[in-house]
Coordinates of C-alpha atoms and ligand atoms in Angstrom, one line a residue:
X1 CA -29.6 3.2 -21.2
X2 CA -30.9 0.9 -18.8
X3 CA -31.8 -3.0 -18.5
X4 CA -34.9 -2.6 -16.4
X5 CA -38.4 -0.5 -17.1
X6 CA -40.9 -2.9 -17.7
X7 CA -42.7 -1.7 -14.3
X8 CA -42.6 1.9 -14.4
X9 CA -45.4 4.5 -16.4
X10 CA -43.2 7.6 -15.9
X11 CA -39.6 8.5 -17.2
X12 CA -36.6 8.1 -14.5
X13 CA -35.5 12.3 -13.8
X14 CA -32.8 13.1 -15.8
X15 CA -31.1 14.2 -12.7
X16 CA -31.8 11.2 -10.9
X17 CA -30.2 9.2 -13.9
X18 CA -27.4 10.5 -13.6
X19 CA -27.2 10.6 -9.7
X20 CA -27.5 6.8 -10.0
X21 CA -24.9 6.1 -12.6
X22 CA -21.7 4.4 -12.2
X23 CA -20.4 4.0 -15.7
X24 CA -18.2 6.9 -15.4
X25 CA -15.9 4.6 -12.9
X26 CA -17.1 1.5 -12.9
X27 CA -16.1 1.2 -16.7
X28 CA -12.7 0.1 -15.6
X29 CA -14.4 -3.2 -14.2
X30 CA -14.9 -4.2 -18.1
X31 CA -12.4 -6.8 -18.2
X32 CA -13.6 -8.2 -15.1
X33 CA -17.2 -7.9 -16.2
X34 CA -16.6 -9.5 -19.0
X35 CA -14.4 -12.5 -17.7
X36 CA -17.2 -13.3 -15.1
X37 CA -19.7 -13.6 -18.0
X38 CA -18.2 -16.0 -20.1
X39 CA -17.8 -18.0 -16.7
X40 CA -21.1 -18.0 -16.1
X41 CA -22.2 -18.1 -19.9
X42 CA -20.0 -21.3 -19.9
X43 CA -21.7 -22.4 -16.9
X44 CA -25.2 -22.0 -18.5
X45 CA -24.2 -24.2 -21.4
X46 CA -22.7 -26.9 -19.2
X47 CA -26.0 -27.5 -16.9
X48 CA -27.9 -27.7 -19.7
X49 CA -29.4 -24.1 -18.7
X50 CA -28.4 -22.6 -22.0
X51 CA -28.1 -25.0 -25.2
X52 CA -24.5 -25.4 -25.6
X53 CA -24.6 -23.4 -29.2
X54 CA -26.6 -20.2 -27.4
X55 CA -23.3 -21.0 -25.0
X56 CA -20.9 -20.7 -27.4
X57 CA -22.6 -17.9 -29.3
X58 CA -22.8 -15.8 -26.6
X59 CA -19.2 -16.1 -25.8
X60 CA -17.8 -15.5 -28.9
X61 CA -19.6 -11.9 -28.7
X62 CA -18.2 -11.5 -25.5
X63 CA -14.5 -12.1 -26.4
X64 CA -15.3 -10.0 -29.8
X65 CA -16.3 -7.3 -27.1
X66 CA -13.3 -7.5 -25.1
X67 CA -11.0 -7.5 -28.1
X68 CA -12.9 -4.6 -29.3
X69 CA -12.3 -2.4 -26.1
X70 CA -8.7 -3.5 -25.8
X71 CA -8.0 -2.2 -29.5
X72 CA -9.6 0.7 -29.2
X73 CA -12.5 0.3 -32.1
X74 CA -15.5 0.0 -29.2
X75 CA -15.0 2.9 -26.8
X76 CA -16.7 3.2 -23.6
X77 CA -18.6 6.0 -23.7
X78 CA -22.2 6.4 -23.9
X79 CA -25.8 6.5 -22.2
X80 CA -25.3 3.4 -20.2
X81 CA -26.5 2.9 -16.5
X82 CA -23.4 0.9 -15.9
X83 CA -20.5 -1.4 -16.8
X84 CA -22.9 -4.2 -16.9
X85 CA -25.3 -2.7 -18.7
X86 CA -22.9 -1.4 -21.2
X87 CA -21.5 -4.9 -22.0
X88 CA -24.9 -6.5 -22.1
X89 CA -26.8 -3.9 -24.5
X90 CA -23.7 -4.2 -26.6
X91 CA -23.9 -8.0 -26.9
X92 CA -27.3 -8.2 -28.0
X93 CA -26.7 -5.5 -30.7
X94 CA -23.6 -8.0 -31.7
X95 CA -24.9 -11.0 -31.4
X96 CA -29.0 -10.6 -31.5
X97 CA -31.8 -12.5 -28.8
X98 CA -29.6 -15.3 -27.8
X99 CA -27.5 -12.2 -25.6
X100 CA -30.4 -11.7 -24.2
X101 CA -30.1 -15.2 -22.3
X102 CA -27.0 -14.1 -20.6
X103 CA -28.7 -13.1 -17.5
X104 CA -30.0 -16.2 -16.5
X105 CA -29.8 -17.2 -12.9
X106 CA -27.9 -14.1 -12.3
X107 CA -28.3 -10.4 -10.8
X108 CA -26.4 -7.5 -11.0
X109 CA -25.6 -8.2 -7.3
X110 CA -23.9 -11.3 -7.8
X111 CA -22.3 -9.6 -11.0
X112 CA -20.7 -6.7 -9.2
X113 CA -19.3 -8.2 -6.7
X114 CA -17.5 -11.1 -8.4
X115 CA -16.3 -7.3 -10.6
X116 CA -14.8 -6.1 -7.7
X117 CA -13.5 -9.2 -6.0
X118 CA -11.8 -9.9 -9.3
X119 CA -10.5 -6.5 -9.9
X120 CA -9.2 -6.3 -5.9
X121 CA -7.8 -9.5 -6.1
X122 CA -5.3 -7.6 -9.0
X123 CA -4.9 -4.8 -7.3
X124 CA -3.5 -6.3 -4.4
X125 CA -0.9 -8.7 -6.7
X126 CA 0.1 -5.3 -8.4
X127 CA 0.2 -3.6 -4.8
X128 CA 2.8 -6.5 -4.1
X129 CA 5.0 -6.5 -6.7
X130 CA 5.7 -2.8 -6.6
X131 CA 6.2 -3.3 -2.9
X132 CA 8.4 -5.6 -3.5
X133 CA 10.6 -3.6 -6.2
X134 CA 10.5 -1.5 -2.8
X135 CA 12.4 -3.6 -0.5
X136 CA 15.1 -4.1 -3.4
X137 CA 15.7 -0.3 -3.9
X138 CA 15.8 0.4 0.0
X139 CA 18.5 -3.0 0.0
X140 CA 20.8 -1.9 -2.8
X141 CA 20.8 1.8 -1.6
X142 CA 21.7 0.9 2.1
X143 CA 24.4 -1.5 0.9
X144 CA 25.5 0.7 -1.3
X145 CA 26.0 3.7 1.2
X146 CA 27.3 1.0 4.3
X147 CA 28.0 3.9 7.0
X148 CA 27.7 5.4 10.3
X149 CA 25.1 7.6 11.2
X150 CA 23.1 9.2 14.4
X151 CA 20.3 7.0 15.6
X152 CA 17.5 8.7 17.3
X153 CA 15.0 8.8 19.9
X154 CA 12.7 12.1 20.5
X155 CA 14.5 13.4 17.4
X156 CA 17.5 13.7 19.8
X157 CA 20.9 12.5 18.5
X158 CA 21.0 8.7 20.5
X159 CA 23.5 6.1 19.4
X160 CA 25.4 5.2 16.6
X161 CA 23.6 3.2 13.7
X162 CA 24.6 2.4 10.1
X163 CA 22.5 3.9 7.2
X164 CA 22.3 0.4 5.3
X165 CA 20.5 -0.7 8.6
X166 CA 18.4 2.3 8.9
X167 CA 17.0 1.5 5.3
X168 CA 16.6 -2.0 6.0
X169 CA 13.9 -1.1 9.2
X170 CA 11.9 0.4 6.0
X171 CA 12.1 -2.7 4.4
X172 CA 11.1 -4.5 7.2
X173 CA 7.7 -2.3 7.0
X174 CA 7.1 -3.2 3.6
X175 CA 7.6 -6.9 3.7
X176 CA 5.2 -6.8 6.2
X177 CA 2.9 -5.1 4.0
X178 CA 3.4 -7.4 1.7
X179 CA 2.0 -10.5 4.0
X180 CA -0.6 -8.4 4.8
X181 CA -1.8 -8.2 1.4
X182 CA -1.5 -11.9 0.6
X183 CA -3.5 -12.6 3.9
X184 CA -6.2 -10.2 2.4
X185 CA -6.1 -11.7 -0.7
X186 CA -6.2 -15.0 0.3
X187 CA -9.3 -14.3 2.6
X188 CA -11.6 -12.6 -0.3
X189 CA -10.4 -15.5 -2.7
X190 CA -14.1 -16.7 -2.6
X191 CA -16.5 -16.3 -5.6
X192 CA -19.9 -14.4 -4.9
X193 CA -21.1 -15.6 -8.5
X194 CA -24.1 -17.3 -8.3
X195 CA -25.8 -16.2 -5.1
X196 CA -28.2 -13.7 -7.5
X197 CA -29.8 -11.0 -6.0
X198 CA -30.1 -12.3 -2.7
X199 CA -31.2 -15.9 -2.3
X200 CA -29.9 -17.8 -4.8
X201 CA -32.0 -19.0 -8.2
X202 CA -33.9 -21.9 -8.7
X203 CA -31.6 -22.5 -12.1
X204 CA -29.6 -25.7 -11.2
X205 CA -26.5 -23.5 -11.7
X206 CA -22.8 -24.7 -10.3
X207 CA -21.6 -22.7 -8.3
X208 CA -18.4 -24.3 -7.7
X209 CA -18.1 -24.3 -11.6
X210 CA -17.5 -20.7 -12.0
X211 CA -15.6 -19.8 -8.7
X212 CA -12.7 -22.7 -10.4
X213 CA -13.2 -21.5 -13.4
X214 CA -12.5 -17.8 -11.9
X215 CA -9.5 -18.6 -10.0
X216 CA -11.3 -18.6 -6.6
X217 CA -10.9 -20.7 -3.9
X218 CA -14.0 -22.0 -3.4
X219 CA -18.0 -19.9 -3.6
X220 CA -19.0 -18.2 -0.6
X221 CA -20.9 -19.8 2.0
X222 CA -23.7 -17.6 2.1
X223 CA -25.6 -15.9 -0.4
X224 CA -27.2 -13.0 1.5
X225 CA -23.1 -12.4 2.8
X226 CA -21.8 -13.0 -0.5
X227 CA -23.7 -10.0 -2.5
X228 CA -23.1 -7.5 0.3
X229 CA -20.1 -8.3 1.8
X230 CA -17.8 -5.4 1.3
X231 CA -14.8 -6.5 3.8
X232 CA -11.9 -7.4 1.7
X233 CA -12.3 -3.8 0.2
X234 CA -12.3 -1.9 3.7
X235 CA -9.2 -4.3 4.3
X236 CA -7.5 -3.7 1.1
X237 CA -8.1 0.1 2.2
X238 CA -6.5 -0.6 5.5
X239 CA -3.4 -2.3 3.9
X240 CA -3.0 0.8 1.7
X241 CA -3.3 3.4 4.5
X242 CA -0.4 1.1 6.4
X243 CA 1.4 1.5 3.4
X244 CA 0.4 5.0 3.3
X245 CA 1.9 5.5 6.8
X246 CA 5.0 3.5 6.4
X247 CA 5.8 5.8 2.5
X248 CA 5.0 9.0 5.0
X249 CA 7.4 8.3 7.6
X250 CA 10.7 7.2 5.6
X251 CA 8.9 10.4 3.0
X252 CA 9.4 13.0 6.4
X253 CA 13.0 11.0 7.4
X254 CA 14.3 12.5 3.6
X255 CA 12.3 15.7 3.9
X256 CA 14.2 16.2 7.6
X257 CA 17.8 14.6 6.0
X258 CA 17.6 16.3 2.8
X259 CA 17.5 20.1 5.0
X260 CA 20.1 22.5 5.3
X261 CA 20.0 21.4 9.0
X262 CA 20.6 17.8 8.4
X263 CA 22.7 17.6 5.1
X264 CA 22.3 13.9 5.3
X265 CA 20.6 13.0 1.6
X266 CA 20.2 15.1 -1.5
X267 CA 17.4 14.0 -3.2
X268 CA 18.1 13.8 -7.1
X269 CA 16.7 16.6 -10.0
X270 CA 14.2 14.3 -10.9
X271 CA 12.0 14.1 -7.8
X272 CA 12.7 17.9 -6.9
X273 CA 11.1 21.1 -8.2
X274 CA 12.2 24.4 -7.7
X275 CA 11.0 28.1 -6.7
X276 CA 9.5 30.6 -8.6
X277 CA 10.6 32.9 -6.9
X278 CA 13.5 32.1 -4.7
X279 CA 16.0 30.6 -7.4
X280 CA 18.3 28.7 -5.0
X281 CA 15.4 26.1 -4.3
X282 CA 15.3 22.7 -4.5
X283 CA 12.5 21.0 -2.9
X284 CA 11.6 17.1 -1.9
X285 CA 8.2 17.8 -3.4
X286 CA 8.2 14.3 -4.0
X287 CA 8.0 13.2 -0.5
X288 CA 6.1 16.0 0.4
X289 CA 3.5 14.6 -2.0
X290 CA 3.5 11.3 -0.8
X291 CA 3.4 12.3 2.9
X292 CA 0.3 14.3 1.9
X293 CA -1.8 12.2 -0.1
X294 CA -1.5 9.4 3.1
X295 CA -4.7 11.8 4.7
X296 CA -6.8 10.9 1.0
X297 CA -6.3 7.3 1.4
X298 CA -7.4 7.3 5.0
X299 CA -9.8 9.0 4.6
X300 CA -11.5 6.9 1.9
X301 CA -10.9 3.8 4.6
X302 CA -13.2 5.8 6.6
X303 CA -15.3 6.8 4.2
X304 CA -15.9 2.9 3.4
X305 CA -16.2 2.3 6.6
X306 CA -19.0 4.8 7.4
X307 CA -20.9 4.0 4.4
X308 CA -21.4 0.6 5.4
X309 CA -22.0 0.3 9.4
X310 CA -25.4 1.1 8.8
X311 CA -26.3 -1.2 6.2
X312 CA -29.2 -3.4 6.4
X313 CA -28.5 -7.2 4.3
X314 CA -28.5 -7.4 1.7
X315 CA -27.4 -5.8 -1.3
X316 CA -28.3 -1.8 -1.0
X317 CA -27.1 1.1 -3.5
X318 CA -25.1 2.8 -0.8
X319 CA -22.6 0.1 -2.0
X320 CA -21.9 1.5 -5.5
X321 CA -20.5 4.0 -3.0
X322 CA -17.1 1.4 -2.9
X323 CA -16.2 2.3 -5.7
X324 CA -14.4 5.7 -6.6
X325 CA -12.7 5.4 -3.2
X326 CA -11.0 2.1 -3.7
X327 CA -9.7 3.4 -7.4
X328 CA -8.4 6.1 -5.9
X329 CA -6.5 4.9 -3.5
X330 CA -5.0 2.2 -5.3
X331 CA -4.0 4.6 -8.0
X332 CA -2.7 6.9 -5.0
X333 CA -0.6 4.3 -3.4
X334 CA 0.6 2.6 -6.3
X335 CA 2.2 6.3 -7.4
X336 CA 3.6 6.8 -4.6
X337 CA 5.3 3.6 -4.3
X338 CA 6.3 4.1 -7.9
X339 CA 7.8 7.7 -6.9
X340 CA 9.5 6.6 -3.7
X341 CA 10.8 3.4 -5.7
X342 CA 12.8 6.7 -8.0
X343 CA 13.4 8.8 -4.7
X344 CA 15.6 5.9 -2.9
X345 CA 17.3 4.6 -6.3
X346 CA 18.9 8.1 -6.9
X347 CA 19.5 8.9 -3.8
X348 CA 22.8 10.7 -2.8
X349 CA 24.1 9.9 0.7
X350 CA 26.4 12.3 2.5
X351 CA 28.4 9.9 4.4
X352 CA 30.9 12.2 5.4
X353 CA 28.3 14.3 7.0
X354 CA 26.5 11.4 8.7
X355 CA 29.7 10.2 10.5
X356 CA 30.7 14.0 11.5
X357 CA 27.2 14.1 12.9
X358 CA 27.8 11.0 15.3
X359 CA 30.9 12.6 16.6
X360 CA 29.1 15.1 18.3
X361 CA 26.1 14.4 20.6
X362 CA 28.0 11.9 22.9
X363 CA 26.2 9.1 20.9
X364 CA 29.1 6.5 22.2
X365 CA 27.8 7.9 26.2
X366 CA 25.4 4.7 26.9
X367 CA 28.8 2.5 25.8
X368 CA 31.0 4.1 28.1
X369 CA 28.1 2.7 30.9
X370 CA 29.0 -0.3 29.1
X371 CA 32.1 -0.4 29.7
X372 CA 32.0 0.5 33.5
X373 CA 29.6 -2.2 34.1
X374 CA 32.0 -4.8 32.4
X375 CA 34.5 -3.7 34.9
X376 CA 32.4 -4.3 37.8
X377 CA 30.0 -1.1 38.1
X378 CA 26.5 -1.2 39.0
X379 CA 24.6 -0.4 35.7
X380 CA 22.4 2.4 37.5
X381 CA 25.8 3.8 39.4
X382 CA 27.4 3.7 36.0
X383 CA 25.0 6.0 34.0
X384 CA 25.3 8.3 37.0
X385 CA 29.1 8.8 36.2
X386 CA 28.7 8.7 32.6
X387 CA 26.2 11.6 33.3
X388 CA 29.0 13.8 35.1
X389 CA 31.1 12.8 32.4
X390 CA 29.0 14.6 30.0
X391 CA 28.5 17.6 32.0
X392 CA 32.1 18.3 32.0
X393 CA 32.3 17.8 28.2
X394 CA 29.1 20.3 27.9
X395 CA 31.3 22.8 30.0
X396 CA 34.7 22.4 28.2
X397 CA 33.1 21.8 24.6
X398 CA 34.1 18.2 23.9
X399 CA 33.9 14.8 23.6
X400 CA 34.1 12.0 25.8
X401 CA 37.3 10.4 24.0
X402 CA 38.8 13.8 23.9
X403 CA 39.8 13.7 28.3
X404 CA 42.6 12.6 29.3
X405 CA 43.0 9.7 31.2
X406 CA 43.6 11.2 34.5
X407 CA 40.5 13.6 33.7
X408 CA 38.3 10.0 33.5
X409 CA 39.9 8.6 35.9
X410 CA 38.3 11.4 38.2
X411 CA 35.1 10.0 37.8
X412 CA 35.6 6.7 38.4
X413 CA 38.9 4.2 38.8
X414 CA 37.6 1.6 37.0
X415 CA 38.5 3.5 33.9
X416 CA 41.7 2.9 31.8
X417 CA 43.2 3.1 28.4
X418 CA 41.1 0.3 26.9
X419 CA 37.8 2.7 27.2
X420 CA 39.2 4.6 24.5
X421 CA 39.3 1.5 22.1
X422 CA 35.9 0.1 23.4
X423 CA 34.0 3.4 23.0
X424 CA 35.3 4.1 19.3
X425 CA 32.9 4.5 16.6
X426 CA 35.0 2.1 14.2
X427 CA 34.6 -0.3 17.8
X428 CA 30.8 0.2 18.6
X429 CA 29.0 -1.6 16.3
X430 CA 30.9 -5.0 16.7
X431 CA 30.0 -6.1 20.2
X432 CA 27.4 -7.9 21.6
X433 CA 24.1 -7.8 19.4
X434 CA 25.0 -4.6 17.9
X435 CA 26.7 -6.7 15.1
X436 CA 23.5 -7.6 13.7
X437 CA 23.5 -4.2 12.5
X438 CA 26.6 -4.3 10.2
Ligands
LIG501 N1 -23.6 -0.1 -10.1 C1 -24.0 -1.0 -9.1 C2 -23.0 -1.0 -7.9 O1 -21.9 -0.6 -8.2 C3 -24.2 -2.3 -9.6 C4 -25.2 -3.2 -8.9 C5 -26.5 -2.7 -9.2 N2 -27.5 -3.5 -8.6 C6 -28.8 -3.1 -8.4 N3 -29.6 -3.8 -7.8 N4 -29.2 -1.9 -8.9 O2 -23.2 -1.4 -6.9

């Protein structure tokens, strides 16, 4: 079903009907279809445009619509070209001519896009407030678990950190996320209703009306930009793959922790599976998941991108093309937030194993520098000793606080029985700026 015809002698191709239809996806736009129509309906009645009973009554079938989808009695299904269409055929059946009146001063280009600013604008407040259920898990989990563990660089064993710290740079991510998404949403808070096809109408509509009525900040300034600008989606896509990127990382950190190699994290029944064939199994398929699904929502950022460098002003039907991607990756990054939100709430941390693992790998070396230079070494002649220091630990299969005095002392007189206190693990992480991390 369509809401155009009057200019063609031949039937649209069957195949070509369905190749141009969007109800399949864009029917989860209905609520926002239908709250930009009795916007402008209201509008319409206010300017005189519409008599203020024509108004009303075509309202009233719109809210009779809505409260009909939400309960369940009118389903969305059928021969419809598109959201748009659906609501609008099914308002004149309910309500007679007057729905036919609806349309006035307005296009489906204008129409659409207030859809999808609307529905974006949600989107990224729901994006937020799962991030920010985020940052609380990460939080309680690291101060739950307050203890020592290997820091890296190159995946190489590098100085001591504590866990609740190492959780709290994940946080850090995601509260960053989180600004990004209200700068996006604050930059597409403008309403492209009344900007018609292209070029406005020559109805004495209010522009500023709707976008107030809508929640927006203010109508776009232009009308050609306002029906094809596409922006605050590719951005929205951007935000999610950084989110994407961020959930990947901290996903591979648990895959790597939660090894026989590591033994750092288990990971808890829920958000493992097993082996169907190798019965001691218990795998972070959780993580894996979410570190694979990053490539599908970057790739649909450079899907949206490609479809629209090419694109001519204004309004085109490579657009509609915005569509399925943007679903899916909000649905794809809002799962994964809700797994990993699970994964870091039932974590089990192996602390024992964490501050076993800092005992080995000379992660205290770069203090011991530290300590030379505070007693009057050159930092570069320092690191030279502390070098030497380490070969001869290498060679007899210990650690630094494991030589005797005497045996230090060998490599440089500037050592004496305070080194032991200053490079202890318990000592570390409460001098200088290194007590930031506690
Ligand atoms: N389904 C279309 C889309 O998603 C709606 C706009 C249609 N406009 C048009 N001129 N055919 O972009």
């Amino acid at each position: 079903m369509k809401l155009w015809g009057g200019r063609f002698r031949k039937e649209e191709n069957q195949m070509m009907e369905d190749f141009n239809s969007s109800f399949s996806f864009d029917k989860r736009l209905y609520q926002e279809d239908i709250m930009g129509s009795l916007a402008h309906a209201k509008m319409l009645g206010d300017r005189g445009i519409l008599s203020r009973e024509e108004s009303e009554e075509i309202r009233e079938g719109l809210r009779g619509i809505l409260s009909d989808i939400q309960s369940g009695e009118l389903a969305l299904s059928g021969d419809y070209e598109d959201i748009h269409t659906f609501v609008e055929v099914n308002l004149i059946q309910r309500i007679g001519e007057v729905g036919k009146k609806l349309h006035t001063g307005r296009s489906r280009n204008d129409q659409v896009a207030v859809d999808m600013r609307l529905y974006a604008r949600r989107c990224a407040e729901e994006l937020h407030e799962k991030l920010e259920e985020l940052v609380g898990a990460l939080s309680k989990t690291g101060r739950e678990n307050d203890c020592i563990m290997p820091g890296y660089t190159h995946l190489q064993r590098a100085q001591a950190v504590t866990f609740r710290y190492y959780m709290e740079a994940y946080a850090a991510m995601f509260r960053r996320d989180m600004l990004r998404l209200e700068n996006s949403r604050e930059l597409m808070n403008e309403s492209p209703l009344g900007c018609a096809a292209l070029a406005g109408t020559t109805h004495d509509i209010d522009r500023g009306q709707t976008a107030k009525e809508l929640g927006f900040r203010k109508p776009v300034d232009n009308f050609l930009d306002g029906v094809s600008d596409r922006d605050y989606l590719i951005e929205l896509l951007a935000d999610m793959s950084v989110i994407m990127v961020h959930l990947s990382r901290l996903s591979e950190e648990l895959i790597l922790w939660s090894s026989q190699e590591f033994r750092f994290v288990s990971l808890d029944d829920a958000y493992s599976t097993g082996s169907s064939i190798m019965p001691q199994k218990k795998n972070p398929d959780s993580c894996e998941l979410i570190r694979g699904k990053s490539g599908r929502v970057f790739g649909h950022l450079t899907g949206l991108l490609t479809t629209m460098k090419g694109l001519p002003l204004a309004y085109n039907k490579d657009m509609q093309e915005d569509k399925q991607p943007f679903f899916d990756s909000f649905d794809t990054v809002m799962a994964a937030l809700s797994i990993m939100n699970g994964v870091i709430a039932t974590l089990r941390v192996h602390r024992e194993r964490m501050e076993e693992s800092v005992k080995s790998g000379f992660l205290n070396a770069t203090e011991v520098a530290d300590y030379l230079v505070a007693h009057g070494v050159a930092f570069r002649d320092a690191h030279g000793i502390v070098g030497r220091i380490v070969l001869r630990c290498e060679e007899k299969g210990c650690a630094i606080e494991d030589l005797s005095l005497e045996e230090l002392r060998e490599f440089s007189p500037a050592i004496d029985e305070s080194l032991y206190a200053y490079i202890d693990y318990k000592n570390i992480l409460k001098k200088g700026n290194k007590k930031e991390m506690l």
